[in-house]
mmCIF file of C-alpha atoms and ligand atoms in Angstrom:
data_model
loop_
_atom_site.group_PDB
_atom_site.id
_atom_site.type_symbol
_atom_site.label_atom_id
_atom_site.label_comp_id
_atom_site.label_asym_id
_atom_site.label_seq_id
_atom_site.Cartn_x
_atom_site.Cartn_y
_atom_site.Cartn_z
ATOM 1 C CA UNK H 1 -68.713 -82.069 91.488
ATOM 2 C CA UNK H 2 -71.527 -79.854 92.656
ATOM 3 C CA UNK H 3 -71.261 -78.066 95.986
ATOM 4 C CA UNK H 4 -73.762 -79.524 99.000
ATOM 5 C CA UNK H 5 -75.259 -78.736 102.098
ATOM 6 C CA UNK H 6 -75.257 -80.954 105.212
ATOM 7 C CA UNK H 7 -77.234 -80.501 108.209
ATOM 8 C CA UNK H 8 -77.688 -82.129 111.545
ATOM 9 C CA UNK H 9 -79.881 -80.960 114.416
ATOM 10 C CA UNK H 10 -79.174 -80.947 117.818
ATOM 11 C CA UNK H 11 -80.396 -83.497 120.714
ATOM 12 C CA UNK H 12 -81.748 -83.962 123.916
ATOM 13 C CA UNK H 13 -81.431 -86.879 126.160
ATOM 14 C CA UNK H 14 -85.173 -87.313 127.969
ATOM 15 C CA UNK H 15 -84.504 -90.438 130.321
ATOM 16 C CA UNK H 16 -81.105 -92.207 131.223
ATOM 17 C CA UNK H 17 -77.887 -89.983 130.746
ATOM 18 C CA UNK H 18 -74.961 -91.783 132.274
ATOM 19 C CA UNK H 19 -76.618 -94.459 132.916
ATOM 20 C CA UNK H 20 -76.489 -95.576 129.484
ATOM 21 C CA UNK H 21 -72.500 -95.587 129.691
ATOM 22 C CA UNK H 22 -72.995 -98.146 131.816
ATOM 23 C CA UNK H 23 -75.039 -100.226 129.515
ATOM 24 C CA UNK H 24 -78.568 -99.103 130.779
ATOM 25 C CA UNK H 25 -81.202 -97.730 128.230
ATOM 26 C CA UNK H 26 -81.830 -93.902 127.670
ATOM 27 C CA UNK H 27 -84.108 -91.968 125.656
ATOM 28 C CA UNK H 28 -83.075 -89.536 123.559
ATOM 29 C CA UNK H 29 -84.953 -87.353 120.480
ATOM 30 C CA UNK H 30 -83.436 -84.828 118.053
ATOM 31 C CA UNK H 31 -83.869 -81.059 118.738
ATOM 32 C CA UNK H 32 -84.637 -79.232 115.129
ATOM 33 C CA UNK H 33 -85.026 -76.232 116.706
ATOM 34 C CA UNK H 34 -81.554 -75.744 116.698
ATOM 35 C CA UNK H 35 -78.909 -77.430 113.555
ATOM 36 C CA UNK H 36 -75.410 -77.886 112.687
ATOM 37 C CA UNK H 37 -74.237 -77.388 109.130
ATOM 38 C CA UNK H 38 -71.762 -78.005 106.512
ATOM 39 C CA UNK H 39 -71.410 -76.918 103.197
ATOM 40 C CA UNK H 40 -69.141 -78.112 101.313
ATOM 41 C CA UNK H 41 -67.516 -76.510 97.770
ATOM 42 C CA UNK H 42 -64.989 -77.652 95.308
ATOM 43 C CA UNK H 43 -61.844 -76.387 95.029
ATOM 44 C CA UNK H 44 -61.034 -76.545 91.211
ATOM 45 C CA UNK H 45 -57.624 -74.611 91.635
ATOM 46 C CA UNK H 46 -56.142 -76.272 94.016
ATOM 47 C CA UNK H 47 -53.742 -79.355 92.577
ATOM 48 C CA UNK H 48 -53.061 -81.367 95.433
ATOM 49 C CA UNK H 49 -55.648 -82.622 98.142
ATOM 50 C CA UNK H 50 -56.408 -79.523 99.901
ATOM 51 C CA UNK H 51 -59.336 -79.674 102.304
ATOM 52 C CA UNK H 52 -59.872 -76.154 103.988
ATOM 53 C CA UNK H 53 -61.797 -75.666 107.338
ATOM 54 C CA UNK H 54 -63.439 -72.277 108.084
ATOM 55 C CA UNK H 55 -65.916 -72.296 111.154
ATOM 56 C CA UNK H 56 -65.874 -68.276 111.366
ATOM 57 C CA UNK H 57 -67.900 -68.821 114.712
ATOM 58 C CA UNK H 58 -65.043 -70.124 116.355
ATOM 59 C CA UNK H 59 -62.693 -68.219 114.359
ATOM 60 C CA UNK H 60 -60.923 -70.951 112.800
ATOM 61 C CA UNK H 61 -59.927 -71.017 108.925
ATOM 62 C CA UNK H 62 -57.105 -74.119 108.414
ATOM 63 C CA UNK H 63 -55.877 -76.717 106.317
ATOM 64 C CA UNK H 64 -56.817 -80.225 107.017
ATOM 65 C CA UNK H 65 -53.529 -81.329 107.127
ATOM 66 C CA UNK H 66 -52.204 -78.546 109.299
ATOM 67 C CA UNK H 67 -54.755 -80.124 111.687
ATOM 68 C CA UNK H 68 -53.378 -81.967 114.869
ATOM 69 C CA UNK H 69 -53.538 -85.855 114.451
ATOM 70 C CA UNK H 70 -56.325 -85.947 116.911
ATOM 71 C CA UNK H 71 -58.437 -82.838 116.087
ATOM 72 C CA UNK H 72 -62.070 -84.052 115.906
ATOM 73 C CA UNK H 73 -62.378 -82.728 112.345
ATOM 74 C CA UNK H 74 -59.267 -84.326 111.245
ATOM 75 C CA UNK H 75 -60.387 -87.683 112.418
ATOM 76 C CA UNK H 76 -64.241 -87.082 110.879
ATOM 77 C CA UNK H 77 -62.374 -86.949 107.418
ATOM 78 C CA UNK H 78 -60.057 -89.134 108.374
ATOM 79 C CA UNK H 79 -62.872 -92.120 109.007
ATOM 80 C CA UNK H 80 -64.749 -90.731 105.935
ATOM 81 C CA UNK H 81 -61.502 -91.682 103.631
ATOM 82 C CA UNK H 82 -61.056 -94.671 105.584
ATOM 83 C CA UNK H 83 -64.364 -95.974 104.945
ATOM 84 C CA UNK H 84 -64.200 -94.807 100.735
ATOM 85 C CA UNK H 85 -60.800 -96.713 100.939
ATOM 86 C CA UNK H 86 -59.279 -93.015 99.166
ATOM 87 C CA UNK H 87 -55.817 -91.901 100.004
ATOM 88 C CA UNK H 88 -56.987 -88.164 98.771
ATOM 89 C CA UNK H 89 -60.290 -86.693 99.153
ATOM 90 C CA UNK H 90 -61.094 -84.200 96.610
ATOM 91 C CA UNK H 91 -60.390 -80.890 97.247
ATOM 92 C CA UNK H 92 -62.564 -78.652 98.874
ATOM 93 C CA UNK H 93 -63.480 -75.939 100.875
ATOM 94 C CA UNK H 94 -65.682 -76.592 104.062
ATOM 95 C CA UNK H 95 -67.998 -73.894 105.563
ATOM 96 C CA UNK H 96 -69.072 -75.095 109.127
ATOM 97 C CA UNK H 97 -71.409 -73.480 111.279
ATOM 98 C CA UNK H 98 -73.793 -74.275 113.856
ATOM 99 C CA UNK H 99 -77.065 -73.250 116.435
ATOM 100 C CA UNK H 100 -76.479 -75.295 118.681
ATOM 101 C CA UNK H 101 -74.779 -74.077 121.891
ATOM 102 C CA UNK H 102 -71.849 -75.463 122.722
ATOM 103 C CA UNK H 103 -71.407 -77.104 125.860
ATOM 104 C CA UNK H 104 -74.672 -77.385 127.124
ATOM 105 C CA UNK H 105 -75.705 -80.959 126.620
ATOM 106 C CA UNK H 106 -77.410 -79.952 123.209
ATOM 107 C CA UNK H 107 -75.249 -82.517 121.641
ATOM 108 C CA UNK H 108 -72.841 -79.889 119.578
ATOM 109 C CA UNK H 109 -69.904 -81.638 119.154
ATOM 110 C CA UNK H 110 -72.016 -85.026 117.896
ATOM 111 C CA UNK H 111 -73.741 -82.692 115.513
ATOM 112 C CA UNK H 112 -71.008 -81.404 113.832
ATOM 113 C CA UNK H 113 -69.929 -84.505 112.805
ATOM 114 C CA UNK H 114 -72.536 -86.103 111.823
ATOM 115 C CA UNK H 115 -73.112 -83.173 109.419
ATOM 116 C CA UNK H 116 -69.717 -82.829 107.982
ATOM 117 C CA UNK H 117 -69.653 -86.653 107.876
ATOM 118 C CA UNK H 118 -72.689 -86.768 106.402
ATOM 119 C CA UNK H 119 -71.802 -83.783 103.536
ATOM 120 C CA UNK H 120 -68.097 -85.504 103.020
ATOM 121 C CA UNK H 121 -69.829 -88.959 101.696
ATOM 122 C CA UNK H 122 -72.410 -86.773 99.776
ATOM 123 C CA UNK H 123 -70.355 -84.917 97.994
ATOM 124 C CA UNK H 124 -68.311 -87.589 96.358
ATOM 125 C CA UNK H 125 -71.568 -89.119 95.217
ATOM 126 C CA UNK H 126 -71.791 -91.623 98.342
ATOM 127 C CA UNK H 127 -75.577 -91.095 99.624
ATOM 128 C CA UNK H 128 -75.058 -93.151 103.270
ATOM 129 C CA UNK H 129 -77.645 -94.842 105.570
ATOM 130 C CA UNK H 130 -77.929 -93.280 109.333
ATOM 131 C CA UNK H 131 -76.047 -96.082 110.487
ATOM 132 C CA UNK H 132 -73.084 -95.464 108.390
ATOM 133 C CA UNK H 133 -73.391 -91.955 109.607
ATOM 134 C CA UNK H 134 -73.550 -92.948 113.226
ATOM 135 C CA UNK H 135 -70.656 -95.472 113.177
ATOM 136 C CA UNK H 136 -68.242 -92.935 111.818
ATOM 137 C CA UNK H 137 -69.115 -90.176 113.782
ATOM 138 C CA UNK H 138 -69.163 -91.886 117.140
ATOM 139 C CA UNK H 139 -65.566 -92.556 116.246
ATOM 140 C CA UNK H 140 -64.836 -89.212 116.588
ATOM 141 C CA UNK H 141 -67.208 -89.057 119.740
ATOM 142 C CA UNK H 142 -64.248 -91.232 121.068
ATOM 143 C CA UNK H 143 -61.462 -88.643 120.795
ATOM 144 C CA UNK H 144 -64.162 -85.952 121.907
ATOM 145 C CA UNK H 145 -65.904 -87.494 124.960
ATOM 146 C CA UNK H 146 -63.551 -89.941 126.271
ATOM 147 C CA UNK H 147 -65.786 -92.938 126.669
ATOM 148 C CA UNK H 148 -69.350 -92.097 124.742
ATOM 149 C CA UNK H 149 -71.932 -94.480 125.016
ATOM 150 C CA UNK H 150 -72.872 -93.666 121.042
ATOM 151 C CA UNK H 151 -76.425 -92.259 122.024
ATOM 152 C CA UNK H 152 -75.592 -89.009 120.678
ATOM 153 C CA UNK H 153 -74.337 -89.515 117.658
ATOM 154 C CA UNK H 154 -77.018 -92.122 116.781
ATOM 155 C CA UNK H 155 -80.012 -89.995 117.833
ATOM 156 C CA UNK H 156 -78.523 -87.724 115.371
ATOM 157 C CA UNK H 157 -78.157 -89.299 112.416
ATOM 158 C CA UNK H 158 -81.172 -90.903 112.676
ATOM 159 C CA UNK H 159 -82.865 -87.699 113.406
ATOM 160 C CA UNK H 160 -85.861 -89.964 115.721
ATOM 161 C CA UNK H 161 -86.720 -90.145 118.981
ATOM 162 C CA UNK H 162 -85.075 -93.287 119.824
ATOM 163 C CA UNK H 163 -84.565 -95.785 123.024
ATOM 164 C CA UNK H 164 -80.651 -96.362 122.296
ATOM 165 C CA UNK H 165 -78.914 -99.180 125.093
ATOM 166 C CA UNK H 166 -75.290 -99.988 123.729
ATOM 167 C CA UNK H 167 -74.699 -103.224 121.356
ATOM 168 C CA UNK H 168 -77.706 -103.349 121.170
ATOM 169 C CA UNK H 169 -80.003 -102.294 117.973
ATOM 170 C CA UNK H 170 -81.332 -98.860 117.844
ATOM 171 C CA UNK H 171 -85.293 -98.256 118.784
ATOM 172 C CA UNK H 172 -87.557 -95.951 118.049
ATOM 173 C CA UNK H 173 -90.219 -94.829 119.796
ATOM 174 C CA UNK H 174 -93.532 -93.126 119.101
ATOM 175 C CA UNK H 175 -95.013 -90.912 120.850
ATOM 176 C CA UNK H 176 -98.639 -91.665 121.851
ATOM 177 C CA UNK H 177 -99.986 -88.176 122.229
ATOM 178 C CA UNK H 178 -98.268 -84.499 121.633
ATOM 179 C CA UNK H 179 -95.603 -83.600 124.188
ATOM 180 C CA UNK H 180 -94.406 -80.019 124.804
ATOM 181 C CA UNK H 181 -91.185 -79.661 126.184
ATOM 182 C CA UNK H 182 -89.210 -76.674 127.282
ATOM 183 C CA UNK H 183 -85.312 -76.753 126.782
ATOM 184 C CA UNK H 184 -83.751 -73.896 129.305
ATOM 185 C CA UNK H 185 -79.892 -73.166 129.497
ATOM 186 C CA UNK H 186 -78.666 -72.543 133.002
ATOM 187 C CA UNK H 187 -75.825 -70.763 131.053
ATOM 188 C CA UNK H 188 -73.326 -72.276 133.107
ATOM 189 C CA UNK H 189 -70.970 -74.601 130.204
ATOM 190 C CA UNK H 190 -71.161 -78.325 131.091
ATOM 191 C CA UNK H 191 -68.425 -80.589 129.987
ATOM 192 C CA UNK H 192 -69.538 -83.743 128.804
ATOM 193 C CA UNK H 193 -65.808 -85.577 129.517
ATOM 194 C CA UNK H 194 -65.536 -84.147 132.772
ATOM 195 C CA UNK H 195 -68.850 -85.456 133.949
ATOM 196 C CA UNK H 196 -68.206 -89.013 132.571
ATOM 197 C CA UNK H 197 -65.313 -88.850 134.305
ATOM 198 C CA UNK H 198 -66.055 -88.052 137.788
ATOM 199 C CA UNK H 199 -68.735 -90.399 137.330
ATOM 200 C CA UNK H 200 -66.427 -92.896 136.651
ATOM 201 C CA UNK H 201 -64.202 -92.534 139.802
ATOM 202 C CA UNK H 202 -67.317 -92.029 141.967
ATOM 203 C CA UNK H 203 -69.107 -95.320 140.325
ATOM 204 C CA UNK H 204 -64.972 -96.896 141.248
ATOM 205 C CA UNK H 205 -64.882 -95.919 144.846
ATOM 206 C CA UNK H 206 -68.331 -97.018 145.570
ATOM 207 C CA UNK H 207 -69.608 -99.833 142.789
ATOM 208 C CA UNK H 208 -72.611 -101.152 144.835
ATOM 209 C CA UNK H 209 -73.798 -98.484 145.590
ATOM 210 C CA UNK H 210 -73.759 -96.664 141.996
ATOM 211 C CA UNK H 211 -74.423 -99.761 140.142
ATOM 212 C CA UNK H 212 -77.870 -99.391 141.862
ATOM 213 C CA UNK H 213 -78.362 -95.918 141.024
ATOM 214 C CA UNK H 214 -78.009 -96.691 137.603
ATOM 215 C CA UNK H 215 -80.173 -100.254 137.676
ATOM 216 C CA UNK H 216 -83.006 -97.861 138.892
ATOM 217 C CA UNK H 217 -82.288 -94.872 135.986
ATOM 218 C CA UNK H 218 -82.412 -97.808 133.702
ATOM 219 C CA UNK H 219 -85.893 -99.182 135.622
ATOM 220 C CA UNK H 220 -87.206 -95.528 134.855
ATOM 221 C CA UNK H 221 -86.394 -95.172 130.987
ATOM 222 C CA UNK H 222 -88.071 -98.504 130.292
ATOM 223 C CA UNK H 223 -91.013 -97.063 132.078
ATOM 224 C CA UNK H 224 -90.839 -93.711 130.482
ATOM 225 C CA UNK H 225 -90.721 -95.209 127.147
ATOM 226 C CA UNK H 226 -94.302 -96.875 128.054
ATOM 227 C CA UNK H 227 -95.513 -93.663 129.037
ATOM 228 C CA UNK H 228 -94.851 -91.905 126.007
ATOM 229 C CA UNK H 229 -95.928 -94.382 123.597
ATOM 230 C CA UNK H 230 -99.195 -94.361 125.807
ATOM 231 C CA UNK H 231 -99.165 -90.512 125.952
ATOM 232 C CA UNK H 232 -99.316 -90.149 130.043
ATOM 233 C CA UNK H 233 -97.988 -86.815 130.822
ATOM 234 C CA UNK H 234 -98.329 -86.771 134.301
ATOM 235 C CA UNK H 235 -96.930 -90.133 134.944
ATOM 236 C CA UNK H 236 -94.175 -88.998 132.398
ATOM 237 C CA UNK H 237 -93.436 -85.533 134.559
ATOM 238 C CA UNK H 238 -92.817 -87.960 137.841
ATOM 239 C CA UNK H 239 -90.441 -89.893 136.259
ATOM 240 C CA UNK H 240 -88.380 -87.173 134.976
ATOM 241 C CA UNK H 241 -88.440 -86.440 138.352
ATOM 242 C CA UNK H 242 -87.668 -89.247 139.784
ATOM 243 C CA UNK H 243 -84.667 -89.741 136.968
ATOM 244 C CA UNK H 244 -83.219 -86.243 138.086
ATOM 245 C CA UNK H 245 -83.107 -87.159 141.909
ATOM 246 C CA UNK H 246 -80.628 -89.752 140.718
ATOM 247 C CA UNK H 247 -78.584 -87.453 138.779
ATOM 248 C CA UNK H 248 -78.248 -85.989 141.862
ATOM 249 C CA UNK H 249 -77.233 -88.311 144.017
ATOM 250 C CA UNK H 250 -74.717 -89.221 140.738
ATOM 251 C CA UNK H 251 -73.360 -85.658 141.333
ATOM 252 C CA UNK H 252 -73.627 -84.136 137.760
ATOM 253 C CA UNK H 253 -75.964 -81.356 138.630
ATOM 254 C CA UNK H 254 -75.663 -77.469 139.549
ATOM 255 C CA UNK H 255 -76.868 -75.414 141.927
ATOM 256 C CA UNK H 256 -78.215 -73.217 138.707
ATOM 257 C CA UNK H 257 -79.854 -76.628 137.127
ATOM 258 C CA UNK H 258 -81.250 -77.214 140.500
ATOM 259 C CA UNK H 259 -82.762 -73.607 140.617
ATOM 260 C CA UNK H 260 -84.424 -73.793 137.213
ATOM 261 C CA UNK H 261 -85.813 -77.320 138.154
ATOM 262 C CA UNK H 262 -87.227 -75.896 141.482
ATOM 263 C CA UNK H 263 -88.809 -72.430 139.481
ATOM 264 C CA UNK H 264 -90.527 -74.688 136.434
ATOM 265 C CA UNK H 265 -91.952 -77.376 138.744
ATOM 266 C CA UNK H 266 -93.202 -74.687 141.673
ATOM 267 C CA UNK H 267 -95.080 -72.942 138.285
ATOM 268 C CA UNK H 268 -97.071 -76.197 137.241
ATOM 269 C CA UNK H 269 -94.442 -78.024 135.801
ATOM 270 C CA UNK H 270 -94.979 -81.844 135.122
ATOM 271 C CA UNK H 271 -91.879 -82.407 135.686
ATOM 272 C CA UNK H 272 -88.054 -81.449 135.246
ATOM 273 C CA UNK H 273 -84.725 -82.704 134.959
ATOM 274 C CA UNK H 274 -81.167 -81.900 133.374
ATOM 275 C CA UNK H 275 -80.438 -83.293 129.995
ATOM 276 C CA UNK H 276 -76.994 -84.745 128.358
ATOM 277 C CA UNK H 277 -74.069 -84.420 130.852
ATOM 278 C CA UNK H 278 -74.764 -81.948 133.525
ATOM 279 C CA UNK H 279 -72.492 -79.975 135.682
ATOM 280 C CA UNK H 280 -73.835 -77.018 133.909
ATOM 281 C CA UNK H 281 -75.725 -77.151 130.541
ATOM 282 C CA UNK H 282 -79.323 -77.654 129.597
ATOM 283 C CA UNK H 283 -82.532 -78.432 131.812
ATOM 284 C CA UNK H 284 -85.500 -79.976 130.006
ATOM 285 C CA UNK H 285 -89.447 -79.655 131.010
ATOM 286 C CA UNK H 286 -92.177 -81.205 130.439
ATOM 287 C CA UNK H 287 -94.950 -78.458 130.477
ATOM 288 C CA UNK H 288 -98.896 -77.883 129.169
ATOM 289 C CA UNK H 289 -98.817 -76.359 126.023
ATOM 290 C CA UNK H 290 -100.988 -73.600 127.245
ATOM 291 C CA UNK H 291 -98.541 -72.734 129.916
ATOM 292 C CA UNK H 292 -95.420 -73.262 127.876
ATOM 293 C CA UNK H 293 -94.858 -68.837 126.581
ATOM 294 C CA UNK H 294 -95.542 -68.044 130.006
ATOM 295 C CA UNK H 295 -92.693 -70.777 131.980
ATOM 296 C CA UNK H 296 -90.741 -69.701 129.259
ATOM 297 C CA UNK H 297 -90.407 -66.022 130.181
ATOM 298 C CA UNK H 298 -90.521 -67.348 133.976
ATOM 299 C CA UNK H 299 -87.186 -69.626 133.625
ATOM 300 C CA UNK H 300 -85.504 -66.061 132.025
ATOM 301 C CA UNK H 301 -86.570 -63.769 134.803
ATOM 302 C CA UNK H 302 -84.584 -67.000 137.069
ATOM 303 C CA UNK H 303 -81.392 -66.839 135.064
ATOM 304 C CA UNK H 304 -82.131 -69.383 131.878
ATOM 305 C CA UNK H 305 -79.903 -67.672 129.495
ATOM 306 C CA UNK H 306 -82.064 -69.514 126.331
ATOM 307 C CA UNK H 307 -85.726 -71.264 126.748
ATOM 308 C CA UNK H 308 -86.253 -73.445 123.563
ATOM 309 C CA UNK H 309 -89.824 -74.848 122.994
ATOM 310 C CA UNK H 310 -90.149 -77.862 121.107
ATOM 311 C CA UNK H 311 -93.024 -80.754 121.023
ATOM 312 C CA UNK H 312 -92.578 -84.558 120.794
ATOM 313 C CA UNK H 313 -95.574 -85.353 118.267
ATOM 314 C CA UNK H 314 -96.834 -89.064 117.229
ATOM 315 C CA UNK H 315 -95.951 -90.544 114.059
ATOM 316 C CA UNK H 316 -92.899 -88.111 113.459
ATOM 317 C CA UNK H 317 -90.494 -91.170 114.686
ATOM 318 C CA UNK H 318 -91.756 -94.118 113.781
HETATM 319 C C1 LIG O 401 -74.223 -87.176 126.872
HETATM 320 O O1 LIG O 401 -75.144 -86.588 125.982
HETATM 321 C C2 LIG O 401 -74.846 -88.313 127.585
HETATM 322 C C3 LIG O 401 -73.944 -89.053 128.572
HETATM 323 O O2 LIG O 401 -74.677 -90.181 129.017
HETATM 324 C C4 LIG O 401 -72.650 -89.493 127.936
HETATM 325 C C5 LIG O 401 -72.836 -90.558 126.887
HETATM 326 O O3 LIG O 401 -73.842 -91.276 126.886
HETATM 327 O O4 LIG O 401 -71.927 -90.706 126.073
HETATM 328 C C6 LIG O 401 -73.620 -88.194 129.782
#
């Protein structure tokens, strides 16, 4: 049994974050700028099913089964030997690592699993579609987020930009012309569960009112999507603008989100908005290409802690 390597990359959500919990569309497209990985080697000496962890970045080096029940690794192999209908995996040892910041709405937690998923069929000589992938990683999405919508996880294994609106199939969307997008952390850690959360008891204590906020995010992704396959930047920059106000008024952004927003669009931005679940995290921007090295260094000198610059490009996702 040879030895593999899995990766997954990270992800950004364009249009539609929380919305898209409750059943709206959202946009999403993988970031390869930054990628989770797992390798994964056999364990010849060892006589009974012994699967060892060691993520050195988070200083952790343990037995699967010493693992609580609900540890988000534990379930990953857990759904792996449920779906291979094995009572012992092979022995191995597991090397996980990753580039993606934690926290930050880059879709971390998703990508882990989708790579160690992804390696744990592989190296028993299973090669799985995305969708296989998807399904058994958003299982572990559950433990980790709470109530997911499944956007992450399936914009990951499918590594494509994607319109994703739950029980329904995935989409994928191609981009009409070259998009260059900056990715800046506010350095302030977002927690995905939290966010959903509040949302929740906000969207409880005032239904109406929230149910419309999210009818319009949903209104703006479907018109997004249309720009980008069309490749209109500047109508694209006004809706990310327009889909941030309502993330707003949702409550899941920061006063440091807010000041990145305000310093990209004041320096020609097309437009701005936080990405995955707020309170903290990641801001995306939609910028020239010409101007993107120079917004860069501008969203450091205002406090970005990391500005990654990535492009949207036709035919990649079809
Ligand atoms: C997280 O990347 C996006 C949220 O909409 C949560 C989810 O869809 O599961 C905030």
């Amino acid at each position: 049994m040879p030895g593999i390597i899995s990766t997954a990359p990270g992800k950004t959500i364009l249009f539609g974050e929380h919305a898209v919990v409750y059943g709206k569309p959202a946009i999403a497209v993988p970031v390869n700028e930054k990628m989770a990985k797992a390798k994964i080697l056999p364990n010849i000496s060892a006589r009974t099913e012994s699967i060892q962890f060691i993520a050195s970045q988070i200083e952790l080096d343990m037995e699967y089964s010493q693992l609580e029940q609900k540890h988000p690794l534990r379930i990953a192999v857990d759904e792996v030997k449920n779906f291979l209908q094995i009572e012992n995996y092979p022995s191995c040892k597991i090397f996980l690592e990753t580039s993606i910041p934690i926290s930050s709405g880059l879709g971390s937690s998703a990508a882990i699993s989708v790579a160690l998923i992804n390696g744990l069929l592989n190296f028993v000589g299973y090669t799985p579609t995305p969708k296989i992938v998807s399904d058994l990683a958003f299982q572990v999405e559950i433990e980790f987020h709470g109530n997911p919508s499944g956007i992450d996880n399936t914009v990951i294994a499918y590594n494509k930009a994607i319109m994703f609106q739950k029980e329904k199939p995935v989409e994928f969307i191609n981009p009409g012309a070259e998009f260059s997008l900056l990715i800046a952390d506010s350095g302030i850690k977002g927690n995905t569960k939290t966010a959903v959360s509040e949302v929740r008891e906000r969207w409880m204590a005032d239904t109406s009112t929230f149910d419309l906020y999210f009818e319009k995010i949903g209104n703006i992704t479907l018109q997004a999507r249309e720009m980008i396959e069309t490749g209109d930047i500047f109508s694209l920059g006004k809706l990310m603008n327009a889909n941030q106000e309502l993330l707003v008024k949702i409550g899941v952004s920061h006063s440091s989100i807010d000041n990145l927003i305000d310093t990209a669009l004041d320096h020609g931005a097309f437009g701005a908005k936080l990405c995955g679940g707020g309170l903290g995290g990641n801001i995306i921007v939609l910028v020239n290409e010409s101007s993107a090295p120079h917004l860069s260094d501008i969203l450091i000198n205002a406090g970005a802690a990391d500005v990654i610059y990535m492009k949207l490009k036709p035919g990649e996702s079809a």
